[in-house]
PDB file of C-alpha atoms in Angstrom:
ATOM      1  CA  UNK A   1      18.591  73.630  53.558  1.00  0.00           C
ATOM      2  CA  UNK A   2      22.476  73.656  52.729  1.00  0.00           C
ATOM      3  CA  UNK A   3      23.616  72.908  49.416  1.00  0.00           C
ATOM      4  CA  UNK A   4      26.145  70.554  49.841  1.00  0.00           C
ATOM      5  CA  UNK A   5      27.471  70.002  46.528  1.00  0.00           C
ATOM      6  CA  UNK A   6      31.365  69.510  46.042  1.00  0.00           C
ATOM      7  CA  UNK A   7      32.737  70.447  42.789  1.00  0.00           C
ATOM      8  CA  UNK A   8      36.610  68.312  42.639  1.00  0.00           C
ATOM      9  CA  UNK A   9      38.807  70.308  40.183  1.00  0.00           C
ATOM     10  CA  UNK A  10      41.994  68.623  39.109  1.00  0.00           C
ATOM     11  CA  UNK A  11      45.407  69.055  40.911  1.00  0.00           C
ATOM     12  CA  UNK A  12      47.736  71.339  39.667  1.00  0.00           C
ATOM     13  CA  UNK A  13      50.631  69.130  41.319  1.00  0.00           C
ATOM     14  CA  UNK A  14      51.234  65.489  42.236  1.00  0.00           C
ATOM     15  CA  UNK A  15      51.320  64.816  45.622  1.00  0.00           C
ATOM     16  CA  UNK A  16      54.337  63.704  45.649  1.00  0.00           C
ATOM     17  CA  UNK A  17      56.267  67.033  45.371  1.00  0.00           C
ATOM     18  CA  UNK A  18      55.919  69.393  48.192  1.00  0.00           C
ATOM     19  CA  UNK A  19      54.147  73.032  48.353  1.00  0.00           C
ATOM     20  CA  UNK A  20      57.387  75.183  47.724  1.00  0.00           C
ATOM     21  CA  UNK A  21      58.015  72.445  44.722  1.00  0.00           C
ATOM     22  CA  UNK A  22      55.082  72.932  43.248  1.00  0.00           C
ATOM     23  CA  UNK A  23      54.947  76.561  43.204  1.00  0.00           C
ATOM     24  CA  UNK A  24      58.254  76.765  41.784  1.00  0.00           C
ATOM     25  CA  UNK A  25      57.500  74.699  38.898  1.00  0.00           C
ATOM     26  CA  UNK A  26      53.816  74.838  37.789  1.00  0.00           C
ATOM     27  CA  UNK A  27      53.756  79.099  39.162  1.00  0.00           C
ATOM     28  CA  UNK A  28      57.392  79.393  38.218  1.00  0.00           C
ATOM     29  CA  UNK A  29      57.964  81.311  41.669  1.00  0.00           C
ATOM     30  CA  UNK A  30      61.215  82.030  42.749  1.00  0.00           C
ATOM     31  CA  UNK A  31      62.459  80.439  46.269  1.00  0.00           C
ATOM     32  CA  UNK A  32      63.795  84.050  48.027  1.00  0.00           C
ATOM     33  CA  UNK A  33      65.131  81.650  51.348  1.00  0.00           C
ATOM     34  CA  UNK A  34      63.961  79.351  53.893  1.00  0.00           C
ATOM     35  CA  UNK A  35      63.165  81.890  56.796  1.00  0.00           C
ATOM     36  CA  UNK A  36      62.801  85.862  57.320  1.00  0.00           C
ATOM     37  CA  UNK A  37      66.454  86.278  57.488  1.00  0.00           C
ATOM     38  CA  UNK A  38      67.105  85.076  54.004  1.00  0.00           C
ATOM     39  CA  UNK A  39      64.265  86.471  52.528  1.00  0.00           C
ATOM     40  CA  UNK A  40      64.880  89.833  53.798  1.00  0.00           C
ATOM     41  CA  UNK A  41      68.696  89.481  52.530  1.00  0.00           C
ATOM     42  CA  UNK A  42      67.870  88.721  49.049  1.00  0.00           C
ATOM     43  CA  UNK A  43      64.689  91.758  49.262  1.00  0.00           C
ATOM     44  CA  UNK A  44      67.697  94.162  50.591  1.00  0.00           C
ATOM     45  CA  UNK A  45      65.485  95.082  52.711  1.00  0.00           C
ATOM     46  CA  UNK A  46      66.832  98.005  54.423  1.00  0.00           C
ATOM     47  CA  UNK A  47      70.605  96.840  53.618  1.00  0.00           C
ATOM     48  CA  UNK A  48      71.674 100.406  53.615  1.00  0.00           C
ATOM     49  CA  UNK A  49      70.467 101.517  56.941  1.00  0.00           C
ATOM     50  CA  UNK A  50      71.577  97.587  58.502  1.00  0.00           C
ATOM     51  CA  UNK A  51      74.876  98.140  56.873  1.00  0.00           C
ATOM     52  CA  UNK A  52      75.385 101.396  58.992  1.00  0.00           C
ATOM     53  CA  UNK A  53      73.671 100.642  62.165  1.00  0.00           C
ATOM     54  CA  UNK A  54      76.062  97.242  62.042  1.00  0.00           C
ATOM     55  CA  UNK A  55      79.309  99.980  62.093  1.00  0.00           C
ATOM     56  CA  UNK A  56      77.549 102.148  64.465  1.00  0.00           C
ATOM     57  CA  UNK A  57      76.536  99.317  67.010  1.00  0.00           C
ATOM     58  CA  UNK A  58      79.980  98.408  67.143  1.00  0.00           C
ATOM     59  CA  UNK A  59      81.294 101.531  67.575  1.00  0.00           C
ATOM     60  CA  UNK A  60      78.622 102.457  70.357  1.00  0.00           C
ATOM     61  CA  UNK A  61      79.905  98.844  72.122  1.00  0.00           C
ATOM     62  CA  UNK A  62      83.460  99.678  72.385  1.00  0.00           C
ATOM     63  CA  UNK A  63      82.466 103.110  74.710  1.00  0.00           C
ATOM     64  CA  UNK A  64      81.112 101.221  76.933  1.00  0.00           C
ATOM     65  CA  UNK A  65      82.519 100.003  80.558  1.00  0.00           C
ATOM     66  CA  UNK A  66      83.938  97.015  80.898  1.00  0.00           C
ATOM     67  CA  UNK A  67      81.115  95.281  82.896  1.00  0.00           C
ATOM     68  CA  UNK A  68      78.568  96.580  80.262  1.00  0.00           C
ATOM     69  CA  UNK A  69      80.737  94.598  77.398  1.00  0.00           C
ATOM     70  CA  UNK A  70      78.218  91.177  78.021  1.00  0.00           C
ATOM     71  CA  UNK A  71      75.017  93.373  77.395  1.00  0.00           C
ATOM     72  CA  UNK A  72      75.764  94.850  74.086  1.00  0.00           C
ATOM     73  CA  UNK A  73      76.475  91.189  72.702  1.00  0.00           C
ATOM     74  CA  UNK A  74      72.719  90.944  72.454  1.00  0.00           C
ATOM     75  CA  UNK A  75      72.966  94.243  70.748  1.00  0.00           C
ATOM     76  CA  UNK A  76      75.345  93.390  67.933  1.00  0.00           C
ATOM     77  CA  UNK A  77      73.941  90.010  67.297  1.00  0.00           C
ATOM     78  CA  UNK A  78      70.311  91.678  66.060  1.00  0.00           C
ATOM     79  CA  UNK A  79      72.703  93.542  64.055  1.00  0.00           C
ATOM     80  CA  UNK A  80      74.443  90.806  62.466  1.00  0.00           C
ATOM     81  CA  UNK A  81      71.584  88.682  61.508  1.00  0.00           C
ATOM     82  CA  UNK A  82      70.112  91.349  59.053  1.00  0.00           C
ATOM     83  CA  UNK A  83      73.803  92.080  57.786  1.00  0.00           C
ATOM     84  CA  UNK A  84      74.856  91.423  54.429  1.00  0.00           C
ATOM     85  CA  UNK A  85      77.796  89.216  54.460  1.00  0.00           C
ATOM     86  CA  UNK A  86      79.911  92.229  52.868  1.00  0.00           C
ATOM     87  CA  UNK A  87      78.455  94.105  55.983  1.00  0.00           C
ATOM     88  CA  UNK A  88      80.407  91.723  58.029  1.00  0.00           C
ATOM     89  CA  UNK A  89      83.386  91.155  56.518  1.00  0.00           C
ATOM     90  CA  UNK A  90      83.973  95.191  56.190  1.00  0.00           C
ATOM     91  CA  UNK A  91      83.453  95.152  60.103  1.00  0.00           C
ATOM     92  CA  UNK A  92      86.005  92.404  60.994  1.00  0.00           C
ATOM     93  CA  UNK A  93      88.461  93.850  58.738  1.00  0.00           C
ATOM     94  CA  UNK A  94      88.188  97.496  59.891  1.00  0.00           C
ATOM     95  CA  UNK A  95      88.072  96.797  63.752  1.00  0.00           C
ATOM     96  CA  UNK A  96      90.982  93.943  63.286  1.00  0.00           C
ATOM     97  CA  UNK A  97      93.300  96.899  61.931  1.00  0.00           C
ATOM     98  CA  UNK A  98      92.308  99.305  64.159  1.00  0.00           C
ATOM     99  CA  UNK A  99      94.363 100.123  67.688  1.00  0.00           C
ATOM    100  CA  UNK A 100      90.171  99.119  69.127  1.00  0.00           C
ATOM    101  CA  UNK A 101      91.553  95.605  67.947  1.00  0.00           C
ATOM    102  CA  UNK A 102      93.582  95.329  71.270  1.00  0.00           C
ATOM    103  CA  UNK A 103      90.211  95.223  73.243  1.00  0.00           C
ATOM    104  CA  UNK A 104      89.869  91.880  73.337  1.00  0.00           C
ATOM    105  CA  UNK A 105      86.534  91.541  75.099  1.00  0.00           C
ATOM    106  CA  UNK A 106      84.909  93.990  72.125  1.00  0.00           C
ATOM    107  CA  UNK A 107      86.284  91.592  69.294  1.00  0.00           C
ATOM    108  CA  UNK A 108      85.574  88.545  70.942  1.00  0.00           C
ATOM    109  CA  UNK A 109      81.684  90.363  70.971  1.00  0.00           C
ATOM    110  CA  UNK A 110      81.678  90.448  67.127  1.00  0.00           C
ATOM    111  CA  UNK A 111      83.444  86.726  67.030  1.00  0.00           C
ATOM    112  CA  UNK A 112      80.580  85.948  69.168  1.00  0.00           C
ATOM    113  CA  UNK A 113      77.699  87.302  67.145  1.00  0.00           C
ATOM    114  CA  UNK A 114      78.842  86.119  63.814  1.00  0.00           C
ATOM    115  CA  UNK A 115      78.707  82.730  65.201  1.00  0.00           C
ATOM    116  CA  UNK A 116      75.845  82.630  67.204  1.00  0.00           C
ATOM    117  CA  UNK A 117      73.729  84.434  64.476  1.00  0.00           C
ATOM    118  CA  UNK A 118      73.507  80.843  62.766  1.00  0.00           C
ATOM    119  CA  UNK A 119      72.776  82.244  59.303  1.00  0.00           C
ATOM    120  CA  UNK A 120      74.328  80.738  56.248  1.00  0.00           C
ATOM    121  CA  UNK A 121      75.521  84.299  55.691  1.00  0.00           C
ATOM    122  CA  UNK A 122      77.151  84.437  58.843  1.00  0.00           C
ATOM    123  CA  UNK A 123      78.491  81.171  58.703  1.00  0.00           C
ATOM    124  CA  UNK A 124      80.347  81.663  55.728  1.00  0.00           C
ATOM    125  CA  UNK A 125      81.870  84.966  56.372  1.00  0.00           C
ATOM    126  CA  UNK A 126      82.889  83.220  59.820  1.00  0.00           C
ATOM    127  CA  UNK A 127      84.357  80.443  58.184  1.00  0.00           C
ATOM    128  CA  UNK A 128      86.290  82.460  55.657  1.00  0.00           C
ATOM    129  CA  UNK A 129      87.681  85.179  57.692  1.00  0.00           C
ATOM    130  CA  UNK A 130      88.409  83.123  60.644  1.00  0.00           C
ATOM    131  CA  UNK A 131      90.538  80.407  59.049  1.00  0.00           C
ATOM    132  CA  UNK A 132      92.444  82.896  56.519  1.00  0.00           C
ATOM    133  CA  UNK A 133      92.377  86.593  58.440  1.00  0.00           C
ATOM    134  CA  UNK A 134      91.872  85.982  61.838  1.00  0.00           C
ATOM    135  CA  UNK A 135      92.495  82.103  62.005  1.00  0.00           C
ATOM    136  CA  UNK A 136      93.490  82.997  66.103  1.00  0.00           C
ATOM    137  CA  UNK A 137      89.567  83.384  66.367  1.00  0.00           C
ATOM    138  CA  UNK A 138      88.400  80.318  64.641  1.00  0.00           C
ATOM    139  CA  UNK A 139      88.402  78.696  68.023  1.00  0.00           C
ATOM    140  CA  UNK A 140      85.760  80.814  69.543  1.00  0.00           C
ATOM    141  CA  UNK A 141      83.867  81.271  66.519  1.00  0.00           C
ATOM    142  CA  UNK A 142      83.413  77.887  66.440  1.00  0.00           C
ATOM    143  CA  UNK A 143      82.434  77.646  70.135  1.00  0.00           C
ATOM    144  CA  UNK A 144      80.111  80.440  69.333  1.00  0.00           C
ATOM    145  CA  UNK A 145      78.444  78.588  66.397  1.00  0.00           C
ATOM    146  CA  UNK A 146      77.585  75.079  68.328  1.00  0.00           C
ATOM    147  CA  UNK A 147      75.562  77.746  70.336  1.00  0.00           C
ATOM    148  CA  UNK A 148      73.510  78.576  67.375  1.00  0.00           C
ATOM    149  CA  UNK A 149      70.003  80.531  68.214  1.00  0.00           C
ATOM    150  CA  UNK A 150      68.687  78.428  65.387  1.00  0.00           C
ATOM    151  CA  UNK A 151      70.317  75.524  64.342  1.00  0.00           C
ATOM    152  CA  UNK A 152      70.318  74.637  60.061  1.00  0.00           C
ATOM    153  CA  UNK A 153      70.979  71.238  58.549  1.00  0.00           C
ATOM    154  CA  UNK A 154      72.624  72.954  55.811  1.00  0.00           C
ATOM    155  CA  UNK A 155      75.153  74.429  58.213  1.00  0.00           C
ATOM    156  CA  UNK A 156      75.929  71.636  59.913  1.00  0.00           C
ATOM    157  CA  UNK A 157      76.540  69.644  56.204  1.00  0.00           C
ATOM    158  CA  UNK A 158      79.242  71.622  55.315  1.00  0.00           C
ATOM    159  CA  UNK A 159      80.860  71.972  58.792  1.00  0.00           C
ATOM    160  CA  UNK A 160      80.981  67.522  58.370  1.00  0.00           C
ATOM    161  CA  UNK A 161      82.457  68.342  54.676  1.00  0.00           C
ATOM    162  CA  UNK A 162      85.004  70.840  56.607  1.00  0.00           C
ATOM    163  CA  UNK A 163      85.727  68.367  58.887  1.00  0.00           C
ATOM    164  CA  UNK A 164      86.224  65.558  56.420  1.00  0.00           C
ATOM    165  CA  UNK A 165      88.858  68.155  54.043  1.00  0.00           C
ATOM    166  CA  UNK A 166      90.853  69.512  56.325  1.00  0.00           C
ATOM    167  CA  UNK A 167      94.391  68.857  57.119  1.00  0.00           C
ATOM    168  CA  UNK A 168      94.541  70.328  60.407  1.00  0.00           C
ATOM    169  CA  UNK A 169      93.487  68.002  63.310  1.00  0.00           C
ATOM    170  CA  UNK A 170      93.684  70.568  66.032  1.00  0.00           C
ATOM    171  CA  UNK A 171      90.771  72.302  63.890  1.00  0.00           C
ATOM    172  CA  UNK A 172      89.364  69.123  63.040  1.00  0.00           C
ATOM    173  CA  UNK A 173      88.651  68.454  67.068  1.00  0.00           C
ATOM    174  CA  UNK A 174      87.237  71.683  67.517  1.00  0.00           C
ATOM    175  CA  UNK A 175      84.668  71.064  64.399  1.00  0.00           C
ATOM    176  CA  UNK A 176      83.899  67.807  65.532  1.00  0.00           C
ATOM    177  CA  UNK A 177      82.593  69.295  69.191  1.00  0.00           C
ATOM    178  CA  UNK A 178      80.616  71.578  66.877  1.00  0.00           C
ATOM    179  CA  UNK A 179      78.958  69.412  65.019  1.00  0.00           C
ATOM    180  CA  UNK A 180      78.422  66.592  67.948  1.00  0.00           C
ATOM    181  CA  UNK A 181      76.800  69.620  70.072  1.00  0.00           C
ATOM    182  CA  UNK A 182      74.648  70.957  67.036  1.00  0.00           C
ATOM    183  CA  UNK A 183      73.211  67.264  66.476  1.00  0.00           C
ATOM    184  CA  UNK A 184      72.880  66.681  70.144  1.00  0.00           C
ATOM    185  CA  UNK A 185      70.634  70.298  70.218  1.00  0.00           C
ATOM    186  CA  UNK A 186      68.767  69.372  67.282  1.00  0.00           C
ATOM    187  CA  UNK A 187      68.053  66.031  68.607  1.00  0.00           C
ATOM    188  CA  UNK A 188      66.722  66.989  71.433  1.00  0.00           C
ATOM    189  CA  UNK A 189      64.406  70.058  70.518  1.00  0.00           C
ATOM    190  CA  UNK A 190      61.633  67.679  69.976  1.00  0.00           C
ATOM    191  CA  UNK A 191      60.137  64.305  70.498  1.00  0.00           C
ATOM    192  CA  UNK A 192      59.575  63.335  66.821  1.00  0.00           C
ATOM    193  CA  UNK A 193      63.133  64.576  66.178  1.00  0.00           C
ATOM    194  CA  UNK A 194      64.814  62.575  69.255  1.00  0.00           C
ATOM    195  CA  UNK A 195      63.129  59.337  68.175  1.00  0.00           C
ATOM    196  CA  UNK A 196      64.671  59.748  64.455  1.00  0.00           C
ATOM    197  CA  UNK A 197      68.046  60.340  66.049  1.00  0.00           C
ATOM    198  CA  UNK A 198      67.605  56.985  68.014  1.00  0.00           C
ATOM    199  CA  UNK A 199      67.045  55.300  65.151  1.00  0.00           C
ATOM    200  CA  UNK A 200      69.252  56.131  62.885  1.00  0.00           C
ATOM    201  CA  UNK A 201      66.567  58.481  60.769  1.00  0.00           C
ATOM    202  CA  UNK A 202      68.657  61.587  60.709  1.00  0.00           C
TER     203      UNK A 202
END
């Protein structure tokens, strides 16, 4: 015979606030990001040997033959999404003032990257460097970020806030096509998503 006796025990949370909610304020745990990426940022999880393989990867890229330049991108993007954001902004400003600067296709690799990555991180250094340093580059980084590999809310939040504060319209068209091509991705990634774009839900 199987005792079948339930014992209830009381909540520790409503359930009106969510899992991470609750653990943060009954457990008092700390939030350390909302995927691997972040998490293993904040950890500095092997930011030392990242931080050199990032300068070395780059380095490695520019040896190679022309037709071998698309092949590495892959390469340097791994590289970039476990970079620090000082990681990245060291490498644009060292290989922008360096005579490998007048490779084109090796910068327009890192350009690339930083905007595919689709990490806050990356995002921000992007934004920064490419409207202020490199602002001839904010173009293709911005091409390179409605291309996301994984495409945050957060990200595309503050691109609409960019949008709305900027003076520039030739920048505001190109962050417009961002964002319409980011919500038109996310839209269509799933069903449940695509009917709460139709209907205004999102």
């Amino acid at each position: 015979m199987t005792n079948r006796t339930i014992h209830f025990t009381k909540p520790f949370c409503t359930t009106e606030l969510l899992a991470d909610e609750c653990a943060e304020n009954v457990f008092k745990a700390k939030r350390m990001g909302r995927n691997w990426k972040e998490i293993k940022q904040k950890l500095n999880i092997g930011v030392k040997k990242e931080r050199s393989k990032l300068k070395l990867v780059l380095q490695k890229s520019n040896n190679k033959f022309p037709d071998e330049k698309a092949d590495i991108l892959a390469t340097i993007l791994n590289s970039v999404l476990f970079a620090t954001d000082q990681d990245l902004l060291d490498a644009i400003r060292e290989f922008q003032n360096t005579p490998i600067m007048y490779d084109l296709n090796y910068f327009v690799n890192i350009v690339d990257a930083i905007g595919l990555a689709g990490t806050m991180t990356s995002y921000t250094v992007g934004k920064n460097a490419f409207t202020t340093e490199v602002p001839k580059f904010l173009e293709r980084f911005l091409q390179a970020l409605s291309q996301m590999t994984k495409i945050d809310i957060a990200i595309i939040n503050d691109l609409k806030n960019w949008m709305k504060n900027t003076n520039d319209k030739h920048h505001a068209k190109h962050i417009a096509f961002t964002i319409a091509n980011l919500y038109r991705r996310f839209c269509e990634s799933t069903k449940s998503r695509k009917y709460a774009c139709e209907n205004g839900k999102m």
